[in-house]
Coordinates of C-alpha atoms in Angstrom, one line a residue:
X1 CA 64.0 151.8 130.3
X2 CA 62.7 154.8 128.4
X3 CA 65.4 157.0 127.4
X4 CA 63.3 160.4 128.4
X5 CA 64.2 159.1 132.0
X6 CA 67.8 159.6 131.7
X7 CA 67.1 163.0 129.7
X8 CA 65.3 164.2 133.0
X9 CA 67.4 163.2 135.6
X10 CA 70.6 164.2 133.8
X11 CA 69.4 168.0 132.8
X12 CA 67.6 168.6 136.7
X13 CA 71.1 167.3 138.0
X14 CA 73.0 169.4 135.8
X15 CA 70.9 172.1 136.2
X16 CA 71.2 172.0 140.1
X17 CA 75.0 171.9 140.1
X18 CA 75.2 174.8 138.3
X19 CA 72.6 176.9 140.4
X20 CA 74.3 175.5 143.5
X21 CA 77.6 174.2 143.4
X22 CA 78.9 176.3 140.8
X23 CA 77.7 179.6 142.8
X24 CA 79.3 177.6 145.9
X25 CA 82.5 177.3 143.8
X26 CA 82.9 180.7 143.1
X27 CA 82.1 182.4 146.3
X28 CA 84.0 180.5 148.9
X29 CA 86.6 179.3 146.7
X30 CA 88.0 180.6 143.9
X31 CA 86.5 184.1 145.6
X32 CA 85.7 185.9 142.0
X33 CA 86.0 190.0 142.5
X34 CA 84.2 191.7 139.6
X35 CA 86.7 194.9 139.9
X36 CA 89.7 192.6 138.9
X37 CA 91.6 193.6 135.6
X38 CA 92.0 190.5 133.5
X39 CA 94.3 190.1 131.0
X40 CA 92.0 190.8 128.2
X41 CA 92.8 194.6 129.2
X42 CA 95.4 194.6 130.8
X43 CA 97.4 192.9 127.9
X44 CA 95.1 193.9 125.0
X45 CA 96.7 193.6 121.8
X46 CA 94.0 192.7 119.6
X47 CA 95.0 188.9 118.4
X48 CA 94.8 186.9 121.4
X49 CA 94.1 189.6 124.2
X50 CA 90.5 190.5 123.6
X51 CA 87.3 191.4 126.1
X52 CA 84.8 189.0 124.7
X53 CA 81.5 189.4 125.5
X54 CA 80.6 186.1 127.6
X55 CA 78.2 184.9 125.4
X56 CA 80.4 184.7 122.3
X57 CA 83.5 183.6 124.7
X58 CA 81.1 180.7 126.3
X59 CA 80.9 179.4 122.4
X60 CA 84.6 179.3 121.7
X61 CA 85.2 177.4 125.1
X62 CA 82.3 175.2 125.1
X63 CA 82.9 174.5 121.2
X64 CA 86.7 174.1 121.2
X65 CA 86.7 171.3 124.3
X66 CA 84.2 169.6 122.7
X67 CA 85.6 168.4 119.9
X68 CA 84.3 164.9 118.8
X69 CA 85.7 163.3 122.5
X70 CA 82.8 163.7 124.7
X71 CA 80.5 161.4 121.4
X72 CA 83.1 158.6 120.8
X73 CA 84.3 158.4 124.5
X74 CA 80.4 157.7 125.5
X75 CA 79.8 156.1 122.5
X76 CA 82.5 153.6 123.0
X77 CA 82.2 152.9 126.8
X78 CA 78.7 151.8 127.0
X79 CA 80.3 148.4 126.3
X80 CA 80.5 148.3 129.6
X81 CA 76.6 149.0 130.0
X82 CA 74.9 152.3 130.3
X83 CA 74.8 152.8 133.8
X84 CA 78.3 153.2 134.4
X85 CA 78.7 155.8 131.4
X86 CA 75.9 157.7 132.6
X87 CA 77.2 157.6 136.3
X88 CA 80.5 159.2 135.2
X89 CA 78.9 161.6 133.4
X90 CA 76.9 163.2 135.6
X91 CA 78.5 162.9 138.5
X92 CA 81.9 164.0 137.0
X93 CA 80.8 167.0 135.2
X94 CA 79.4 168.7 138.4
X95 CA 81.9 167.4 140.8
X96 CA 85.0 167.2 138.7
X97 CA 84.9 168.8 135.3
X98 CA 83.3 172.2 136.5
X99 CA 85.7 172.5 139.3
X100 CA 88.5 171.6 136.6
X101 CA 87.4 174.2 134.4
X102 CA 87.0 176.9 135.9
X103 CA 89.6 176.8 138.3
X104 CA 92.0 175.9 135.2
X105 CA 90.6 179.5 134.1
X106 CA 90.8 181.2 137.2
X107 CA 94.4 180.4 137.8
X108 CA 95.6 181.3 134.5
X109 CA 93.6 184.7 134.1
X110 CA 95.1 185.6 137.7
X111 CA 98.3 185.2 136.5
X112 CA 98.2 187.0 132.9
X113 CA 96.9 184.6 130.9
X114 CA 99.5 181.8 131.9
X115 CA 98.8 178.6 129.9
X116 CA 98.7 175.4 132.9
X117 CA 102.1 174.6 131.8
X118 CA 103.8 177.8 132.6
X119 CA 101.9 178.5 135.5
X120 CA 103.6 175.5 136.7
X121 CA 106.9 176.7 136.9
X122 CA 105.2 179.8 139.4
X123 CA 104.0 176.9 141.3
X124 CA 105.7 173.8 141.5
X125 CA 109.1 174.6 140.1
X126 CA 111.1 174.8 137.3
X127 CA 111.8 171.1 136.4
X128 CA 108.1 170.6 137.1
X129 CA 107.2 172.9 134.1
X130 CA 109.6 171.6 131.8
X131 CA 107.9 167.9 132.2
X132 CA 104.4 169.4 132.0
X133 CA 104.8 171.4 129.4
X134 CA 106.3 167.6 127.5
X135 CA 103.1 165.9 128.5
X136 CA 101.1 168.8 127.3
X137 CA 103.4 169.5 123.8
X138 CA 102.2 165.2 123.4
X139 CA 98.7 165.6 124.4
X140 CA 98.4 168.3 121.6
X141 CA 100.2 166.7 118.6
X142 CA 97.6 163.1 119.3
X143 CA 94.6 166.0 119.5
X144 CA 95.2 168.0 116.5
X145 CA 97.3 164.2 114.3
X146 CA 94.1 162.2 115.4
X147 CA 91.4 164.7 114.9
X148 CA 92.4 165.5 110.8
X149 CA 91.8 161.5 110.5
X150 CA 88.6 161.5 112.1
X151 CA 87.1 164.3 110.6
X152 CA 88.9 163.1 107.3
X153 CA 87.1 159.8 107.5
X154 CA 83.9 161.7 108.1
X155 CA 84.3 164.0 104.5
X156 CA 85.1 160.6 102.7
X157 CA 82.2 158.4 104.3
X158 CA 79.8 161.5 104.2
X159 CA 80.3 163.7 101.2
X160 CA 76.6 165.3 101.8
X161 CA 78.4 166.8 105.1
X162 CA 81.3 168.7 102.9
X163 CA 79.6 171.6 102.0
X164 CA 78.0 172.9 105.4
X165 CA 81.5 172.2 107.2
X166 CA 83.5 174.2 105.0
X167 CA 80.5 176.2 104.7
X168 CA 80.6 177.1 108.1
X169 CA 83.7 179.3 108.1
X170 CA 82.8 181.4 105.6
X171 CA 79.6 182.4 108.0
X172 CA 81.9 182.6 111.1
X173 CA 83.9 185.4 109.0
X174 CA 80.9 187.3 108.1
X175 CA 80.1 187.2 111.9
X176 CA 83.5 188.5 113.2
X177 CA 83.2 191.1 111.1
X178 CA 79.6 191.9 111.5
X179 CA 80.2 191.8 115.6
X180 CA 83.8 193.3 116.0
X181 CA 84.5 195.7 112.5
X182 CA 80.5 197.2 112.2
X183 CA 79.2 196.5 115.8
X184 CA 76.0 194.8 115.4
X185 CA 74.8 193.4 118.4
X186 CA 74.8 189.3 118.7
X187 CA 70.5 188.7 118.2
X188 CA 70.3 189.1 114.5
X189 CA 73.8 187.8 113.2
X190 CA 73.1 184.8 115.3
X191 CA 69.8 183.9 114.3
X192 CA 70.4 184.7 110.7
X193 CA 74.0 182.2 111.0
X194 CA 72.0 179.4 112.2
X195 CA 69.8 179.2 109.8
X196 CA 72.0 179.9 107.0
X197 CA 73.8 176.7 108.5
X198 CA 70.9 174.2 108.6
X199 CA 70.5 175.6 104.9
X200 CA 73.8 174.4 103.9
X201 CA 72.8 171.2 105.6
X202 CA 70.2 170.4 102.6
X203 CA 72.6 172.4 100.2
X204 CA 74.9 169.7 101.2
X205 CA 72.4 166.5 100.7
X206 CA 71.3 167.8 97.5
X207 CA 74.9 168.3 96.2
X208 CA 77.5 166.0 97.9
X209 CA 81.1 166.2 97.4
X210 CA 83.9 163.8 96.6
X211 CA 87.3 163.8 95.8
X212 CA 89.1 162.2 93.1
X213 CA 90.7 158.9 93.8
X214 CA 94.2 160.1 93.3
X215 CA 95.5 163.4 92.7
X216 CA 99.3 163.6 92.9
X217 CA 99.0 159.9 93.9
X218 CA 97.1 160.8 97.0
X219 CA 93.8 158.8 98.2
X220 CA 91.1 161.3 99.4
X221 CA 91.4 161.1 102.9
X222 CA 94.8 161.7 102.6
X223 CA 93.7 164.9 100.2
X224 CA 91.4 165.6 103.0
X225 CA 93.9 165.5 105.7
X226 CA 96.2 168.3 103.9
X227 CA 93.6 170.5 103.2
X228 CA 92.6 170.3 106.7
X229 CA 96.1 171.4 108.1
X230 CA 96.7 174.1 105.9
X231 CA 93.6 175.6 106.9
X232 CA 93.9 174.8 110.4
X233 CA 97.6 177.0 110.0
X234 CA 95.8 179.9 108.9
X235 CA 93.2 180.3 111.4
X236 CA 95.9 179.5 114.4
X237 CA 97.7 182.7 113.5
X238 CA 94.5 185.3 112.8
X239 CA 93.5 187.1 115.6
X240 CA 91.1 185.5 117.3
X241 CA 88.2 187.6 116.3
X242 CA 88.5 187.1 112.9
X243 CA 87.4 183.6 112.4
X244 CA 87.7 181.5 115.7
X245 CA 85.0 183.2 117.9
X246 CA 82.8 183.7 115.6
X247 CA 82.9 180.2 114.1
X248 CA 83.3 179.0 117.6
X249 CA 80.0 180.5 118.5
X250 CA 78.1 179.9 116.0
X251 CA 79.2 176.1 116.3
X252 CA 78.1 176.4 119.8
X253 CA 74.3 177.6 118.9
X254 CA 74.4 175.1 116.5
X255 CA 75.2 172.4 119.1
X256 CA 72.2 173.6 120.9
X257 CA 69.7 173.7 118.1
X258 CA 70.9 170.2 117.5
X259 CA 71.0 168.7 121.5
X260 CA 67.3 170.2 121.3
X261 CA 66.4 168.4 118.1
X262 CA 67.8 165.5 119.4
X263 CA 66.4 165.6 123.1
X264 CA 63.5 166.7 121.3
X265 CA 63.0 164.1 119.6
X266 CA 63.3 161.4 121.8
X267 CA 60.8 162.9 123.8
X268 CA 58.3 162.6 121.3
X269 CA 59.7 159.2 119.9
X270 CA 59.9 157.7 123.9
X271 CA 62.8 155.1 122.4
X272 CA 63.5 152.4 125.2
X273 CA 67.3 151.6 125.6
X274 CA 68.3 148.2 124.1
X275 CA 71.9 148.1 126.0
X276 CA 71.8 146.6 129.5
X277 CA 72.2 148.7 132.2
X278 CA 75.2 146.8 133.3
X279 CA 76.4 144.6 130.5
X280 CA 78.2 141.0 132.1
X281 CA 78.6 140.1 128.4
X282 CA 81.1 141.8 127.2
X283 CA 83.0 140.8 123.8
X284 CA 86.5 138.9 124.5
X285 CA 89.2 141.2 125.0
X286 CA 87.0 144.2 126.8
X287 CA 89.5 145.3 130.1
X288 CA 88.1 146.1 133.2
X289 CA 85.6 149.2 133.7
X290 CA 87.6 150.4 136.5
X291 CA 90.1 151.8 135.6
X292 CA 89.7 152.2 131.7
X293 CA 85.9 153.9 132.2
X294 CA 87.6 156.8 133.8
X295 CA 90.2 157.3 131.1
X296 CA 87.0 156.0 127.9
X297 CA 85.4 159.0 129.0
X298 CA 87.4 162.1 129.5
X299 CA 85.4 164.8 127.7
X300 CA 81.7 164.6 128.5
X301 CA 82.9 164.1 132.2
X302 CA 86.6 165.6 133.0
X303 CA 89.5 166.4 130.6
X304 CA 93.0 167.7 130.8
X305 CA 92.7 168.8 127.4
X306 CA 89.9 171.4 128.9
X307 CA 92.3 172.7 131.0
X308 CA 94.5 174.1 128.4
X309 CA 92.1 175.6 126.5
X310 CA 90.9 177.4 129.6
X311 CA 94.4 178.4 130.4
X312 CA 95.5 178.9 126.7
X313 CA 93.2 181.0 124.8
X314 CA 89.9 181.4 127.2
X315 CA 91.7 182.8 129.7
X316 CA 92.9 185.7 127.1
X317 CA 89.8 186.6 126.6
X318 CA 87.7 186.8 129.5
X319 CA 86.4 190.6 130.1
X320 CA 85.2 190.0 134.0
X321 CA 86.7 187.6 136.4
X322 CA 82.8 186.9 137.1
X323 CA 82.4 185.3 133.9
X324 CA 84.8 182.6 134.6
X325 CA 81.7 180.6 136.3
X326 CA 79.5 180.8 133.0
X327 CA 82.6 179.9 130.9
X328 CA 84.3 177.4 132.9
X329 CA 81.7 175.8 134.4
X330 CA 78.5 175.9 132.1
X331 CA 81.0 175.0 129.1
X332 CA 81.7 172.0 131.2
X333 CA 77.7 171.3 131.6
X334 CA 77.2 171.7 127.4
X335 CA 79.7 168.9 127.3
X336 CA 78.2 166.6 129.9
X337 CA 74.8 167.5 128.1
X338 CA 76.6 166.4 124.6
X339 CA 77.5 163.3 126.3
X340 CA 74.5 162.0 127.9
X341 CA 73.0 162.8 123.8
X342 CA 75.9 160.5 122.5
X343 CA 74.9 157.6 125.3
X344 CA 70.8 158.2 124.7
X345 CA 72.1 157.7 120.9
X346 CA 74.5 154.9 121.1
X347 CA 71.8 152.6 123.5
X348 CA 68.5 153.6 122.5
X349 CA 68.6 153.8 118.7
X350 CA 68.8 150.6 117.6
X351 CA 66.0 148.2 117.3
X352 CA 66.6 145.5 119.5
X353 CA 69.4 144.0 122.2
X354 CA 70.6 142.0 119.0
X355 CA 71.0 145.3 116.7
X356 CA 73.1 146.7 119.1
X357 CA 75.5 143.7 120.0
X358 CA 76.1 143.1 116.3
X359 CA 77.7 146.8 116.8
X360 CA 79.6 146.3 120.2
X361 CA 81.2 143.0 119.4
X362 CA 84.6 144.3 120.4
X363 CA 86.3 146.9 122.6
X364 CA 86.3 150.8 120.8
X365 CA 83.5 149.3 118.8
X366 CA 80.8 151.9 118.3
X367 CA 82.1 155.7 118.9
X368 CA 81.0 158.1 116.4
X369 CA 79.3 155.9 113.7
X370 CA 77.0 154.7 117.0
X371 CA 76.2 157.6 117.3
X372 CA 75.2 158.9 113.9
X373 CA 73.4 156.0 113.4
X374 CA 71.3 155.6 116.3
X375 CA 70.8 159.6 116.6
X376 CA 69.4 159.2 112.9
X377 CA 67.1 156.4 114.1
X378 CA 65.6 158.5 117.0
X379 CA 65.6 161.8 114.9
X380 CA 64.4 160.8 111.9
X381 CA 61.4 158.5 114.1
X382 CA 60.7 161.5 116.8
X383 CA 60.7 164.8 113.8
X384 CA 59.7 162.6 110.8
X385 CA 62.7 163.2 109.0
X386 CA 64.3 161.3 107.0
X387 CA 67.7 158.6 108.0
X388 CA 69.8 160.3 105.4
X389 CA 69.6 163.9 106.5
X390 CA 69.6 162.7 110.3
X391 CA 72.4 161.5 109.5
X392 CA 73.7 164.3 107.6
X393 CA 73.2 166.7 110.3
X394 CA 74.5 164.9 113.4
X395 CA 77.6 164.4 111.4
X396 CA 78.1 168.0 110.5
X397 CA 77.2 168.2 113.9
X398 CA 80.2 165.6 115.0
X399 CA 82.7 167.3 111.8
X400 CA 82.0 171.0 112.9
X401 CA 83.0 170.0 117.0
X402 CA 86.2 168.4 115.6
X403 CA 87.3 171.0 113.2
X404 CA 87.3 173.9 116.2
X405 CA 88.7 171.6 118.5
X406 CA 91.8 171.0 116.1
X407 CA 91.8 175.0 115.0
X408 CA 92.3 175.8 119.0
X409 CA 94.8 172.3 119.3
X410 CA 97.3 174.1 117.3
X411 CA 96.7 177.7 118.3
X412 CA 97.9 175.9 121.5
X413 CA 100.4 174.0 120.4
X414 CA 101.7 177.7 119.2
X415 CA 101.6 178.8 122.3
X416 CA 103.5 176.0 124.1
X417 CA 106.2 176.8 120.9
X418 CA 106.3 180.2 121.8
X419 CA 106.6 179.7 125.6
X420 CA 109.5 177.5 124.8
X421 CA 111.3 179.9 123.0
X422 CA 110.5 182.6 126.2
X423 CA 112.0 179.7 128.6
X424 CA 115.2 179.3 126.5
X425 CA 115.8 182.8 125.3
X426 CA 115.1 181.4 121.7
X427 CA 114.3 184.0 119.4
X428 CA 113.3 182.5 116.5
X429 CA 110.8 180.4 118.4
X430 CA 108.9 182.9 119.8
X431 CA 107.5 184.5 116.3
X432 CA 104.3 183.6 116.0
X433 CA 104.3 182.4 112.3
X434 CA 107.7 180.6 113.1
X435 CA 106.2 178.9 116.1
X436 CA 103.1 178.0 114.0
X437 CA 105.4 176.4 111.5
X438 CA 107.1 174.3 113.6
X439 CA 103.5 173.3 115.9
X440 CA 102.7 172.4 112.2
X441 CA 105.8 170.3 111.0
X442 CA 105.6 168.4 114.0
X443 CA 101.9 167.5 113.3
X444 CA 102.8 166.7 109.6
X445 CA 105.8 164.4 111.1
X446 CA 103.6 162.2 113.3
X447 CA 100.6 162.3 110.5
X448 CA 102.7 161.6 107.4
X449 CA 105.6 159.7 109.5
X450 CA 104.7 156.0 109.4
X451 CA 103.2 156.3 105.8
X452 CA 101.8 158.0 103.4
X453 CA 98.2 157.7 104.2
X454 CA 98.6 160.9 106.8
X455 CA 97.0 158.5 109.4
X456 CA 100.0 158.1 112.0
X457 CA 98.7 159.5 115.1
X458 CA 96.6 156.9 115.4
X459 CA 99.5 154.8 116.1
X460 CA 100.2 156.4 119.4
X461 CA 96.3 157.1 120.0
X462 CA 95.8 154.2 122.2
X463 CA 97.7 156.8 125.3
X464 CA 95.1 159.4 124.6
X465 CA 92.5 158.8 127.7
X466 CA 95.4 158.0 130.0
X467 CA 97.6 161.2 129.2
X468 CA 94.8 163.5 128.7
X469 CA 93.0 162.4 132.5
X470 CA 96.2 162.5 134.5
X471 CA 96.9 166.2 132.8
X472 CA 93.4 166.8 134.8
X473 CA 95.1 165.5 137.7
X474 CA 98.5 167.6 137.0
X475 CA 96.4 170.6 136.6
X476 CA 94.2 170.0 140.2
X477 CA 97.7 169.6 141.7
X478 CA 99.0 173.2 140.4
X479 CA 95.2 175.0 141.6
X480 CA 95.1 172.8 144.8
X481 CA 98.9 174.0 145.7
X482 CA 97.5 178.3 144.8
X483 CA 93.9 178.2 147.5
X484 CA 96.7 176.4 150.4
X485 CA 98.5 179.4 149.5
X486 CA 95.4 181.6 149.5
X487 CA 94.5 179.5 152.6
X488 CA 91.3 178.6 151.2
X489 CA 89.3 175.1 151.3
X490 CA 91.1 172.3 148.8
X491 CA 88.8 169.2 149.5
X492 CA 87.1 170.6 146.5
X493 CA 90.1 169.6 144.6
X494 CA 92.1 168.1 146.3
X495 CA 89.3 164.7 146.3
X496 CA 89.1 165.1 142.2
X497 CA 92.5 165.1 141.9
X498 CA 93.1 162.0 143.8
X499 CA 90.9 160.3 142.2
X500 CA 92.0 161.0 138.5
X501 CA 95.8 160.3 139.9
X502 CA 95.1 157.2 140.9
X503 CA 92.6 156.1 138.1
X504 CA 95.7 157.0 135.2
X505 CA 98.1 155.7 137.1
X506 CA 96.8 152.5 137.6
X507 CA 95.6 152.3 133.5
X508 CA 98.6 153.0 132.9
X509 CA 100.3 150.0 134.4
X510 CA 97.4 147.9 132.7
X511 CA 98.2 149.5 129.0
X512 CA 101.7 149.1 129.8
X513 CA 101.5 145.2 130.6
X514 CA 99.3 145.1 127.5
X515 CA 101.9 147.1 125.2
X516 CA 104.1 144.6 126.1
X517 CA 102.3 141.6 125.7
X518 CA 101.9 143.2 121.6
X519 CA 105.7 143.7 121.5
X520 CA 104.5 147.1 120.6
X521 CA 107.8 149.0 121.6
X522 CA 106.7 152.4 120.8
X523 CA 104.2 152.4 122.8
X524 CA 106.1 150.8 125.6
X525 CA 108.4 154.1 125.6
X526 CA 106.0 156.8 125.3
X527 CA 104.1 154.9 128.3
X528 CA 107.0 154.6 130.1
X529 CA 108.0 158.6 129.4
X530 CA 104.0 159.0 130.4
X531 CA 104.8 157.7 133.7
X532 CA 107.7 158.8 135.0
X533 CA 106.8 162.5 134.2
X534 CA 103.2 162.0 136.2
X535 CA 104.9 160.6 139.3
X536 CA 107.8 163.4 139.1
X537 CA 105.1 166.0 138.7
X538 CA 102.9 164.8 141.2
X539 CA 106.4 164.3 143.7
X540 CA 106.7 168.1 142.8
X541 CA 102.6 168.8 143.7
X542 CA 103.2 166.3 146.9
X543 CA 106.4 168.2 148.0
X544 CA 104.9 171.7 147.4
X545 CA 101.7 171.1 149.4
X546 CA 103.4 169.5 152.4
X547 CA 105.5 173.0 152.5
X548 CA 102.3 175.3 152.5
X549 CA 101.0 172.8 155.2
X550 CA 103.7 173.7 157.0
X551 CA 103.7 177.2 156.3
X552 CA 100.6 176.8 157.7
X553 CA 101.1 175.0 160.7
X554 CA 103.9 177.6 161.7
X555 CA 101.8 180.9 160.8
X556 CA 98.9 178.9 163.4
X557 CA 101.6 178.6 165.8
X558 CA 102.6 182.3 165.8

């Protein structure tokens, strides 16, 4: 099949989903109120609670939730064939991710910008809240520790991407000052910022940066991991308007330009998909696509991490409740578009089926490298750019997204530590700087706990997919109970909720058997902890729903 057909189908479905389905959800289910005073106004502090233009906030939200995951997940999952991955990305975005992300934003903004973990106490009870926050902390730990490794690997393998990736921070700082201090309109800073970002790509191509082979005994990858954590720690305590918002906004624009390049090159080159629609000849050791497909592709279809961002930072910045549809639902659509691009690159960017099978020789092969390699071939064939510069552009895209997710992830982890301080009454943990040090120390302990290479987070990464999807299911539990209390229809939230919980729990059991077979007792222990946490919170949610149903029945009888 020609890849352009897939793009047309996906874009048409996403447009219909946003125009019709999200409007229905906004008006009939979440019932957005243009007169509702959001926490950005009622709790405004100039640091975390800042009323924000919806386009800037969309950029922050979108790039924070996107990260590298909507590239990595689909580029791995096509090992089962492009058909299952494409269908899950399109339908998952429209009926699962949009409702989930939008709902988490709405629920948090309706409750003083509380994170979804803290909100659980009000909806399901303190016990469920405590367990929920433990799962959230574990997930954030994985994201921060592993994304540092991913970005460090890209910086080492693609030294031409170093200048544009770090240069984007300088561009963002200038844009933040122009918009918030000097009240300059969005148009020109946006246009000039994107031009400078792409100019830096060419500078980086001409001046690659390679770190010394050894510095204080550290290899280049280790050095980059340390620099990234230092940067993320500083970024997470700055007021959001100084760096986080403008960086995410300009990255969001850069992504759209990148997507236009990829989609435009695909339309011009018209590459055929060389991978099979359904792959019946998967490499030995590849698990069944049910349920693993639904945890391998998380971001790009639906992801629990999105609920953390929506309720952690975005809900504190939303200016009007009616902006939540654009920020939350359209943020999910943007990520779906990125996931479709990843599927195209990883299946149509190779010359033949044999070339593709050479890359996908085992499960978990592909990923960012398949995206960059395949995408560079498509961009080069369609737009006439060299393969090298095309690869640098795509590497910068992937690394910038991973970087913005890391910024937000560490800030979210700081919020969790502060909320733990509120719950336990430990005053020191409520302090932002101390909470940041605690979050940073946990990440560094995980990264370097297994060796000086800094890749310790990879030890527990196999649990990311199931933990992440479980979190999405639990977030939908909270939203469902809230809707029941408001006497609104819940079927549109309950169906994704049941699907995700069932798939995640089955996947956890399958993984448990695999970890036991390999004698990996660390993962066995963590798997059991996550499984127990999921079952307890699901039980609490079931009991809360039952109580609401009985209250509704009693009310109807009266």
